[in-house]
Tab-separated table of C-alpha atoms in Angstrom:
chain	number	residue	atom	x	y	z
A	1	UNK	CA	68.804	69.094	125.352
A	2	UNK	CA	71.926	71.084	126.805
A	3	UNK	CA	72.213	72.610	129.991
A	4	UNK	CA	71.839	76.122	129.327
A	5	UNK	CA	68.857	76.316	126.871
A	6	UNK	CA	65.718	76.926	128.383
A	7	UNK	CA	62.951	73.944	128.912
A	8	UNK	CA	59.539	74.787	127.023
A	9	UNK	CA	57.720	76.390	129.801
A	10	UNK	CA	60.795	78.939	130.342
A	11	UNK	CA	60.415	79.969	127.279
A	12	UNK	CA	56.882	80.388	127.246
A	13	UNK	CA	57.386	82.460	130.206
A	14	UNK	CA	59.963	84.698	128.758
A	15	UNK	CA	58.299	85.137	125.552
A	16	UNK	CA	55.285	86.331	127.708
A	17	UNK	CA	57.376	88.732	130.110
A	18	UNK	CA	58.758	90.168	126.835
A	19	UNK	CA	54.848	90.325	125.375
A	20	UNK	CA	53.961	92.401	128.508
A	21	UNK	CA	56.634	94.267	128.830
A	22	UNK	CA	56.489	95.575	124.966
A	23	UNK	CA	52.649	96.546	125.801
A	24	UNK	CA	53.575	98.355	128.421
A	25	UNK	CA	55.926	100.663	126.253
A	26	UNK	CA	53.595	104.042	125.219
A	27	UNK	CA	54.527	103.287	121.663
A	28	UNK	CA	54.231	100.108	119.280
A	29	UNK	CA	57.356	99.428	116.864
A	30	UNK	CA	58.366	97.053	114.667
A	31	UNK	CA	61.686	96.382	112.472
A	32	UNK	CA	62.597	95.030	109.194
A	33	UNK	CA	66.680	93.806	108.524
A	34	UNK	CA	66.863	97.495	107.127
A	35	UNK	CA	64.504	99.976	109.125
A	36	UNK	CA	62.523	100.544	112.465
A	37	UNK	CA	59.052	102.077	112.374
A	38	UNK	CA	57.723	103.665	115.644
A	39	UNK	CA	53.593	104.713	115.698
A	40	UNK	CA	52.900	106.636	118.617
A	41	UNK	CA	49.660	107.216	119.797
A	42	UNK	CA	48.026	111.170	120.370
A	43	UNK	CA	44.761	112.893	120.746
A	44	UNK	CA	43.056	113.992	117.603
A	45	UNK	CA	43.243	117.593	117.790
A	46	UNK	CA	46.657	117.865	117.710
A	47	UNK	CA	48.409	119.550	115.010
A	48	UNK	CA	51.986	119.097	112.875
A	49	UNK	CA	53.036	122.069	115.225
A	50	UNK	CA	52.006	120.536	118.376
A	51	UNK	CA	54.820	117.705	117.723
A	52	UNK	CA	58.412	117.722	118.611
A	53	UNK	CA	60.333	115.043	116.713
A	54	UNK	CA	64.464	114.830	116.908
A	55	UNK	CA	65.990	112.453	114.990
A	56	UNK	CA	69.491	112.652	115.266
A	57	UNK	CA	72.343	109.810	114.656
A	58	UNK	CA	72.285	107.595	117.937
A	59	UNK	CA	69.322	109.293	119.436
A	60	UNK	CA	65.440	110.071	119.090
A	61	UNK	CA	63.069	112.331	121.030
A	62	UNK	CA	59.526	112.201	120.377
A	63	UNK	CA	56.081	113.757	122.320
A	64	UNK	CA	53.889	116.807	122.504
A	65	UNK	CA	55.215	120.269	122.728
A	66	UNK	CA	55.144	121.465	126.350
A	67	UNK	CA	55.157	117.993	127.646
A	68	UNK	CA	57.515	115.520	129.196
A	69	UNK	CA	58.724	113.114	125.795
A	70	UNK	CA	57.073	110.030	124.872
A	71	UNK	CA	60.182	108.755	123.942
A	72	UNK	CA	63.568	110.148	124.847
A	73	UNK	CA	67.140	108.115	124.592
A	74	UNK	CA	69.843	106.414	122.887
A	75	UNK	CA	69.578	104.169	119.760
A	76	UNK	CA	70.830	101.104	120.183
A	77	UNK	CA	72.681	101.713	116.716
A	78	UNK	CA	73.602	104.529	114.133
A	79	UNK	CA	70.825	105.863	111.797
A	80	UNK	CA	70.682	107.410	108.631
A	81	UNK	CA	68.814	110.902	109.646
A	82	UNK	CA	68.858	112.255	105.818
A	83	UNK	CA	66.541	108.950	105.561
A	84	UNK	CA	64.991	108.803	108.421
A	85	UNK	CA	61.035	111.135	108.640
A	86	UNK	CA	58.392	111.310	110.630
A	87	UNK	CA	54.617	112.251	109.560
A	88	UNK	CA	51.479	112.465	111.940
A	89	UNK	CA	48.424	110.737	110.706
A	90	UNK	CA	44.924	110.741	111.295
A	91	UNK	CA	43.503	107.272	112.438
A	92	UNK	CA	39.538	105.829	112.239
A	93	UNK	CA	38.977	106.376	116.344
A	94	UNK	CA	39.574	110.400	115.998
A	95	UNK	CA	43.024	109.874	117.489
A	96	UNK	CA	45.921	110.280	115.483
A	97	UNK	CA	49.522	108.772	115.447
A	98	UNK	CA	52.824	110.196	114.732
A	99	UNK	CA	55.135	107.593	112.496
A	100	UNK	CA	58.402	107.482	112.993
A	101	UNK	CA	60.694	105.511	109.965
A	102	UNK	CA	64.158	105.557	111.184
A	103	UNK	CA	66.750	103.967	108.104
A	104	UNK	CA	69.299	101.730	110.034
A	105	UNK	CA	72.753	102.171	108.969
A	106	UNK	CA	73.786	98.236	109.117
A	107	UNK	CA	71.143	96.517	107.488
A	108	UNK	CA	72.207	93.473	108.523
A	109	UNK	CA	71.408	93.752	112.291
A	110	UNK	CA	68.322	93.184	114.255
A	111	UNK	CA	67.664	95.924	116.884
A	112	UNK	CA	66.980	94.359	120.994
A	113	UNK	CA	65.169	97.774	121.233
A	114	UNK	CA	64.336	101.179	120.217
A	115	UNK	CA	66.040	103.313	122.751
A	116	UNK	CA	68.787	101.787	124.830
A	117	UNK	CA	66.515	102.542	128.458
A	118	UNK	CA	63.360	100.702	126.988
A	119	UNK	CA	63.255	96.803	127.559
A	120	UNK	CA	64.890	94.135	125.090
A	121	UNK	CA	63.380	91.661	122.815
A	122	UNK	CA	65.217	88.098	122.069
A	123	UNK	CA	66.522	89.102	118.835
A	124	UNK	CA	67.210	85.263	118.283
A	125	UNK	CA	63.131	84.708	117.875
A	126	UNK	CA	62.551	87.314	114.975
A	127	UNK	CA	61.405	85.431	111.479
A	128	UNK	CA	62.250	87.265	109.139
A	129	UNK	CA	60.240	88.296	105.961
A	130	UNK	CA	61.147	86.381	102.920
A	131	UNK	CA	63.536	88.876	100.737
A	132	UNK	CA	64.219	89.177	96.822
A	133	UNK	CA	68.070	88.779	95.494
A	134	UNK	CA	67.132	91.843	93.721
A	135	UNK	CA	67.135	93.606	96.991
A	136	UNK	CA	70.690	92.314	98.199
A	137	UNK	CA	73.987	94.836	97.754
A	138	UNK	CA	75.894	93.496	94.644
A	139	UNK	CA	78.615	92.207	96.761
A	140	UNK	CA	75.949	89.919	98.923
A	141	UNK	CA	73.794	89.106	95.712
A	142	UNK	CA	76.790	87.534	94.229
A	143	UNK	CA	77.715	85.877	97.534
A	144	UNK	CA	74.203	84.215	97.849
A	145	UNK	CA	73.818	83.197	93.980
A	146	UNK	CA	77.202	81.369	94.460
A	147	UNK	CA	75.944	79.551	97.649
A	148	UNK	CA	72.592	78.374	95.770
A	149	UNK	CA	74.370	77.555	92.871
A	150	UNK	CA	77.159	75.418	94.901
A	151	UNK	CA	73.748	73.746	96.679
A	152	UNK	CA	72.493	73.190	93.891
A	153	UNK	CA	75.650	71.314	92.407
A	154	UNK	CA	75.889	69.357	95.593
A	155	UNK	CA	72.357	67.576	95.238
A	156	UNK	CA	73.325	66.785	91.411
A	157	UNK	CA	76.743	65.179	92.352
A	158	UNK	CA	78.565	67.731	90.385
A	159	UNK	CA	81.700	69.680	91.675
A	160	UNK	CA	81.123	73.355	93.407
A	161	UNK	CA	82.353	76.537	92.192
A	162	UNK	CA	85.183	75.986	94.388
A	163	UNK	CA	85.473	72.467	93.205
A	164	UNK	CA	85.533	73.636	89.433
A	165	UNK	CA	88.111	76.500	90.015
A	166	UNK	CA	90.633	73.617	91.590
A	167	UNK	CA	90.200	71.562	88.627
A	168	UNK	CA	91.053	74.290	86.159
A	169	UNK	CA	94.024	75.369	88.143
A	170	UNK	CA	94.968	71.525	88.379
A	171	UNK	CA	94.265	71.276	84.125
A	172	UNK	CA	96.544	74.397	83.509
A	173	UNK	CA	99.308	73.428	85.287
A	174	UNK	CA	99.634	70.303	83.978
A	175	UNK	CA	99.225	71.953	79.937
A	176	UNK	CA	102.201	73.985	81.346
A	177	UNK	CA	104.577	71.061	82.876
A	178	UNK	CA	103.891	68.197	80.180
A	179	UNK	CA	107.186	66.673	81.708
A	180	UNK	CA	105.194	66.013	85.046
A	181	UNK	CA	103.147	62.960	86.334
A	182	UNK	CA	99.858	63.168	87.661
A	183	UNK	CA	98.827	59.850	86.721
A	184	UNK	CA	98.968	58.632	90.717
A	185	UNK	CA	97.901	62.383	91.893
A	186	UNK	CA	95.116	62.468	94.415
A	187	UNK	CA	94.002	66.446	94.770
A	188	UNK	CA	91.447	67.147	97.127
């Protein structure tokens, strides 16, 4: 075990401290690679008109009209507002709980917290959800089907992708210098 990296119990600890302090918050939130969701709880009689909601770029405000916010900073990270909504929704106990989707602009980056003032989680501990290629960008589709592929070439013995494209450089070269020995090449 290195130096630096916590024994069992530490982490136990700090896993709890993070549990508490994430109850503590006066909202519940969760994240996905591509979005955060934020339910905050109200009383039941409120109304659509009774909430105040801002959602801009690199900030959110949320509460009850004539009262101090609920939630008021920074985002850690840019949004997309045009995606981003918020709907209030009755719940089974005769409370009701305003739902906040905000569409995170890099999709590829895990969020420490909602607002930059509100205590961090260890990004490094998120699992995340199993995902379809079919959800991927084209660019990182293409990326990951050459990776399994490649993998997949490795456990049969057979050459990569990479592997293949050397070997057809290699093989046209030598149709176009006929004059040239490779008898005694090694490529690697």
């Amino acid at each position: 075990m290195a130096d630096n990296e916590p024994t069992p119990e530490q982490e136990a600890a700090a896993r709890a401290k993070e549990a508490e302090e994430q109850a503590a918050l006066p909202y519940k939130w969760n994240q996905t690679i591509g979005d955060v969701d934020i339910n905050i709880t109200v009383p039941g009689n409120l109304k659509g008109r009774d909430i105040v909601v801002e959602i801009k770029k690199l900030k959110l405000k949320a509460g009850i009209k004539g009262q101090d916010p609920i939630i008021d900073g920074d985002l850690p990270h840019a949004i997309h507002t045009e995606d981003s909504t918020w709907t209030l929704v009755s719940a089974p106990d005769n409370t009701k709980t305003i739902e906040i989707h905000l569409d995170k602009i890099n999709k590829m980056e895990w969020w420490a917290h909602v607002v930059t003032t509100a205590p961090k989680i260890d990004v490094t501990k998120i699992q995340p959800e199993n995902s379809k290629l079919s959800d991927l960008d084209g660019e990182t589709r293409g990326m990951v089907e050459k990776m399994m592929y490649d993998q997949r070439q490795k456990e049969q013995g057979l050459p990569t992708s990479d592997d293949q494209k050397k070997a057809d450089i290699l093989k046209k070269f030598q149709e176009q210098h006929p004059e040239l020995d490779f008898s005694k090449a090694k490529v690697q």
